[in-house]
PDB file of C-alpha atoms in Angstrom:
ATOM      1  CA  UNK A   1       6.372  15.899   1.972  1.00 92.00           C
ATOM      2  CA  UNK A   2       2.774  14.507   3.112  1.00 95.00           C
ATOM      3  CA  UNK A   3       1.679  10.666   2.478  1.00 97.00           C
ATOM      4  CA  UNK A   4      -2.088  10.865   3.421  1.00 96.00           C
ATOM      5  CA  UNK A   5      -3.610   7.502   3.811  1.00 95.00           C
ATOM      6  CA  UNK A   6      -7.439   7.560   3.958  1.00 96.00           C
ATOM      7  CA  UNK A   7     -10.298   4.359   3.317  1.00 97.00           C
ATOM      8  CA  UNK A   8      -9.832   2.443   6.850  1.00 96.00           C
ATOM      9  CA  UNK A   9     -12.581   0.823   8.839  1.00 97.00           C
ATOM     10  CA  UNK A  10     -14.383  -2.121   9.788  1.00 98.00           C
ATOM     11  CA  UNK A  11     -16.091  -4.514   7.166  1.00 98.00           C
ATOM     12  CA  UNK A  12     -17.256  -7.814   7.374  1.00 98.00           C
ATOM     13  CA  UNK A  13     -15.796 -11.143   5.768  1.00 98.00           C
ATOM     14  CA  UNK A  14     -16.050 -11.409   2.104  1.00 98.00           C
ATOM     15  CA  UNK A  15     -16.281  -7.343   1.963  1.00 98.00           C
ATOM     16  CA  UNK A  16     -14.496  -4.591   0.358  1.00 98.00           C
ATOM     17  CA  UNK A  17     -12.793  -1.274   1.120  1.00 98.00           C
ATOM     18  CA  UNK A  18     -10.569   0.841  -0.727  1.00 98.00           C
ATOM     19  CA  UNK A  19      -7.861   2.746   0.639  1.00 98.00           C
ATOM     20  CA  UNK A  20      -6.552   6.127  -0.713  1.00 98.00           C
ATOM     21  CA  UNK A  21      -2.978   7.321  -0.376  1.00 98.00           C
ATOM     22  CA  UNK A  22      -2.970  11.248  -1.432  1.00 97.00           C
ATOM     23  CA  UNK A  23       0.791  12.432  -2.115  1.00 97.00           C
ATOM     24  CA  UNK A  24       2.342  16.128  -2.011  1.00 96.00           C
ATOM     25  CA  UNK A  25       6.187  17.630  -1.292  1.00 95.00           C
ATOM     26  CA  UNK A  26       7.378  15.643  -3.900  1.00 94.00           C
ATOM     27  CA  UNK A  27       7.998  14.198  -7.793  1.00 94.00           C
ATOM     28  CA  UNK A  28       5.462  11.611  -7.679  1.00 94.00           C
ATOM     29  CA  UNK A  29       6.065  10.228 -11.134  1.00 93.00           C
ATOM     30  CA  UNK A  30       9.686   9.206 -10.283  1.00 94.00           C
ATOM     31  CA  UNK A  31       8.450   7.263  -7.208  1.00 95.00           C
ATOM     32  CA  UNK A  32       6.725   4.029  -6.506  1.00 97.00           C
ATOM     33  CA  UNK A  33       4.029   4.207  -3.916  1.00 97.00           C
ATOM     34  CA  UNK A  34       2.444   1.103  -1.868  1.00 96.00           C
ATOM     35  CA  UNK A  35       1.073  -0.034   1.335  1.00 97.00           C
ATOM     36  CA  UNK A  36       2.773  -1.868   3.962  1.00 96.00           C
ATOM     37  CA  UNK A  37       0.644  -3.571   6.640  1.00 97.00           C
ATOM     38  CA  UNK A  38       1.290  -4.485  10.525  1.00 97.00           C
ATOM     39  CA  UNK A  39      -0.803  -6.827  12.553  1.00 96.00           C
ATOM     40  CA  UNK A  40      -0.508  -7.061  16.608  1.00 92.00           C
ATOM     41  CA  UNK A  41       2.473  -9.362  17.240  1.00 94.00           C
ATOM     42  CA  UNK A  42       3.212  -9.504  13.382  1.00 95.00           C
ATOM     43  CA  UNK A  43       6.177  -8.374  11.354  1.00 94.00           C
ATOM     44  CA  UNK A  44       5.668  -5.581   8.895  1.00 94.00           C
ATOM     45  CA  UNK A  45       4.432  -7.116   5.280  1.00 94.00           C
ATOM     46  CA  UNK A  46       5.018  -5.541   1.772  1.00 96.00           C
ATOM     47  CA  UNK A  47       1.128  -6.041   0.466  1.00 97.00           C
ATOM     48  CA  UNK A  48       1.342  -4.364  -2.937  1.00 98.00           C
ATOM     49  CA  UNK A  49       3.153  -1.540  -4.718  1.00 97.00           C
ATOM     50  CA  UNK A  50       2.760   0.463  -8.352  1.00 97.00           C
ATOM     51  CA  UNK A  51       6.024   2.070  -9.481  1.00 96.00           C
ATOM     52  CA  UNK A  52       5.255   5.112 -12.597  1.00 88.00           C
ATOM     53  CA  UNK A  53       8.900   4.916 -13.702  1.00 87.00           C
ATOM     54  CA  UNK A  54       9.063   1.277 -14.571  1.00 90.00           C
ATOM     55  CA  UNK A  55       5.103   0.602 -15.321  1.00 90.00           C
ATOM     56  CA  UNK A  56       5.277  -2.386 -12.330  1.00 94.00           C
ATOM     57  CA  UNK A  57       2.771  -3.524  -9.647  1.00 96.00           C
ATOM     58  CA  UNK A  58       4.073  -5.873  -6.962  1.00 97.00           C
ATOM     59  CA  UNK A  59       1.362  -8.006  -4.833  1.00 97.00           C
ATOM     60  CA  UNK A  60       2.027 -10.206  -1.468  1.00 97.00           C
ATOM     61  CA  UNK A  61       1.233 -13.619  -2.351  1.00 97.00           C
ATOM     62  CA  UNK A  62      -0.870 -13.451   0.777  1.00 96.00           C
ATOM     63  CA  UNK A  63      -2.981 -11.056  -1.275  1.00 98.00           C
ATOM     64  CA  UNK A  64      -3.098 -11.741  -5.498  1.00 98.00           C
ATOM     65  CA  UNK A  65      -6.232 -11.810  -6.901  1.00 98.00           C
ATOM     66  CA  UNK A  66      -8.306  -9.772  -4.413  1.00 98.00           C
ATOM     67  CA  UNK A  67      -6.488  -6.381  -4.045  1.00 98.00           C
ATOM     68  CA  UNK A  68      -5.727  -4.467  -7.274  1.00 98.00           C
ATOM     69  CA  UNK A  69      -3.476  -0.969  -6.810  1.00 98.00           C
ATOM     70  CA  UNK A  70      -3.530   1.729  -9.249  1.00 97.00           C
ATOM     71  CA  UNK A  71      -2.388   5.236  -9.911  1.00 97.00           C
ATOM     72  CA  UNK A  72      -3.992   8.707 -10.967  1.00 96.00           C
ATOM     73  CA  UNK A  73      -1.414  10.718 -11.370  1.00 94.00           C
ATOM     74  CA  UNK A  74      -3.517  13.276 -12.473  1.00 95.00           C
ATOM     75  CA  UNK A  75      -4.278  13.670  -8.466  1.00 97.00           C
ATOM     76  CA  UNK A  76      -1.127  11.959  -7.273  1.00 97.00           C
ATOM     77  CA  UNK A  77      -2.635   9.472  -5.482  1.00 98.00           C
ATOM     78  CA  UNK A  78      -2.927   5.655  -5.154  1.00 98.00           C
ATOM     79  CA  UNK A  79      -5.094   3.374  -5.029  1.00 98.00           C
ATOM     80  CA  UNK A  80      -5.743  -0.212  -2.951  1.00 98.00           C
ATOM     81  CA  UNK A  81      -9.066  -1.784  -3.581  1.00 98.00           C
ATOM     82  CA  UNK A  82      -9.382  -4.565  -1.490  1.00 98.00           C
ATOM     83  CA  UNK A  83     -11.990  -7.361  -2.215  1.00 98.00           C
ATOM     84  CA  UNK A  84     -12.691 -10.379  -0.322  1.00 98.00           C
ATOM     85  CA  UNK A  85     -11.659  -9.300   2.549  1.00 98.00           C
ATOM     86  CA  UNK A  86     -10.815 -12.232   5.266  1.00 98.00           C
ATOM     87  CA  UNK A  87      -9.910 -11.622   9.283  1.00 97.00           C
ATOM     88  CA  UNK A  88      -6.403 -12.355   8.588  1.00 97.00           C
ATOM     89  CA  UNK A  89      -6.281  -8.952   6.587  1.00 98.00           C
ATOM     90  CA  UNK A  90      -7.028  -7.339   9.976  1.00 98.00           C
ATOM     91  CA  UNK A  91      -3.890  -4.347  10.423  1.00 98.00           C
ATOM     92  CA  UNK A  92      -2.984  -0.966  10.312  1.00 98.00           C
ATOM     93  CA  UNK A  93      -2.360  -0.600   6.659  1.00 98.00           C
ATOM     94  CA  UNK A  94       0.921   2.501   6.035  1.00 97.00           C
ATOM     95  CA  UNK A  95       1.555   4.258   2.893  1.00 97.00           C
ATOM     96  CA  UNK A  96       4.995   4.524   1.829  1.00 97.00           C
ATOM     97  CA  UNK A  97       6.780   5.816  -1.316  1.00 96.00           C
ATOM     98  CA  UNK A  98      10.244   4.047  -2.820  1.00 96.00           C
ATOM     99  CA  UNK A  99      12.109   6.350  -5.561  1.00 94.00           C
ATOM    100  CA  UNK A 100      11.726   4.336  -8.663  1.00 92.00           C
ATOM    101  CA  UNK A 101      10.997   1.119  -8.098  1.00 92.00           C
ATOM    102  CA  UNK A 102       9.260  -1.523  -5.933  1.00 94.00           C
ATOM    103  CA  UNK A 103      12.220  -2.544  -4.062  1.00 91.00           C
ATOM    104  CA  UNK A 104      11.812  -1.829  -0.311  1.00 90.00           C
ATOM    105  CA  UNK A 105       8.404  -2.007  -0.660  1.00 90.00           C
ATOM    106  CA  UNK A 106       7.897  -5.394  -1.567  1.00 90.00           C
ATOM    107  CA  UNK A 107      10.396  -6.582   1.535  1.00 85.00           C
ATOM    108  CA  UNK A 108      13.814  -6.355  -0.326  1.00 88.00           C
ATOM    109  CA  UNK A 109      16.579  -4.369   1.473  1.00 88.00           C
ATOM    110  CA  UNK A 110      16.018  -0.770   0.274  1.00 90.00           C
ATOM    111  CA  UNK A 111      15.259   2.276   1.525  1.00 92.00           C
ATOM    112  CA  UNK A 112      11.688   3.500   1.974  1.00 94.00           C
ATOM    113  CA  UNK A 113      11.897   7.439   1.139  1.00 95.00           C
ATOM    114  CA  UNK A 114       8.783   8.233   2.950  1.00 96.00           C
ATOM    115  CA  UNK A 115       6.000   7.094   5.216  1.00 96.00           C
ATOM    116  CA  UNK A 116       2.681   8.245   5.883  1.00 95.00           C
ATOM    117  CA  UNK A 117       0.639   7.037   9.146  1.00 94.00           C
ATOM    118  CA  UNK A 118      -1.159   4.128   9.436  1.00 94.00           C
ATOM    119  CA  UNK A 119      -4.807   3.431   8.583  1.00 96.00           C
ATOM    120  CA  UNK A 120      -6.629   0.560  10.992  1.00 97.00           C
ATOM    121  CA  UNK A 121      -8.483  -2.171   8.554  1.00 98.00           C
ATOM    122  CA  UNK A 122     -10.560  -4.748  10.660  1.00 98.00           C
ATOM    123  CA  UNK A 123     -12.731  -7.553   9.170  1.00 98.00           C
ATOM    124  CA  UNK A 124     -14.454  -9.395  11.528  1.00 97.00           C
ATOM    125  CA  UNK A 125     -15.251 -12.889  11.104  1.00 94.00           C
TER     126      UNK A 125
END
């Protein structure tokens, strides 16, 4: 089972990037995939999360209406595009895939299946 998280790097204010999360090892389809995010000093936030089974996206609140996630399953891989980017989006960004649903991923009690490594995001000011 591989998560591969790809896209990082350092932008300016107002930027974009997109990050790429490549899957293998396992049924993608039956899995929801997202992207957690951890800042120095920080707790761990759910940022957003696409789930094939039940045709759902989740988004932080912290985040609507400048990142948009999406799926090609034809690659098994996901998507973040991430526009307007601000300083407080500064973190390492991790990939992580939930069977089924967006449950654990968007902060709810439930397990997260499997993790890929982290990928640093910096917007300077």
């Amino acid at each position: 089972v591989q998560l591969q998280a790809s896209g990082g790097g350092l932008v300016q204010a107002g930027g974009s990037l997109r990050l790429s999360c490549a899957a293998s090892g396992f049924a993608f389809n039956d899995y929801a995939i997202g992207w957690f995010r951890q800042a120095p000093g920080k707790e761990r936030e759910g940022v957003s999360c696409i789930s094939n089974a039940q045709g759902t996206t989740y988004y932080a609140d912290s985040v609507k209406g400048r990142f948009t996630i999406s799926s090609d399953n034809a690659k098994n891989t996901v998507y973040l595009q991430m526009n307007s980017l601000k300083p407080e989006d500064t973190a390492v960004y991790y990939c992580a895939a939930e069977l089924f649903a967006c449950w654990g991923l968007q902060g709810l009690d439930y397990e997260i299946n499997y993790w890929g490594k982290g990928t640093q995001v910096t917007v300077s000011s």
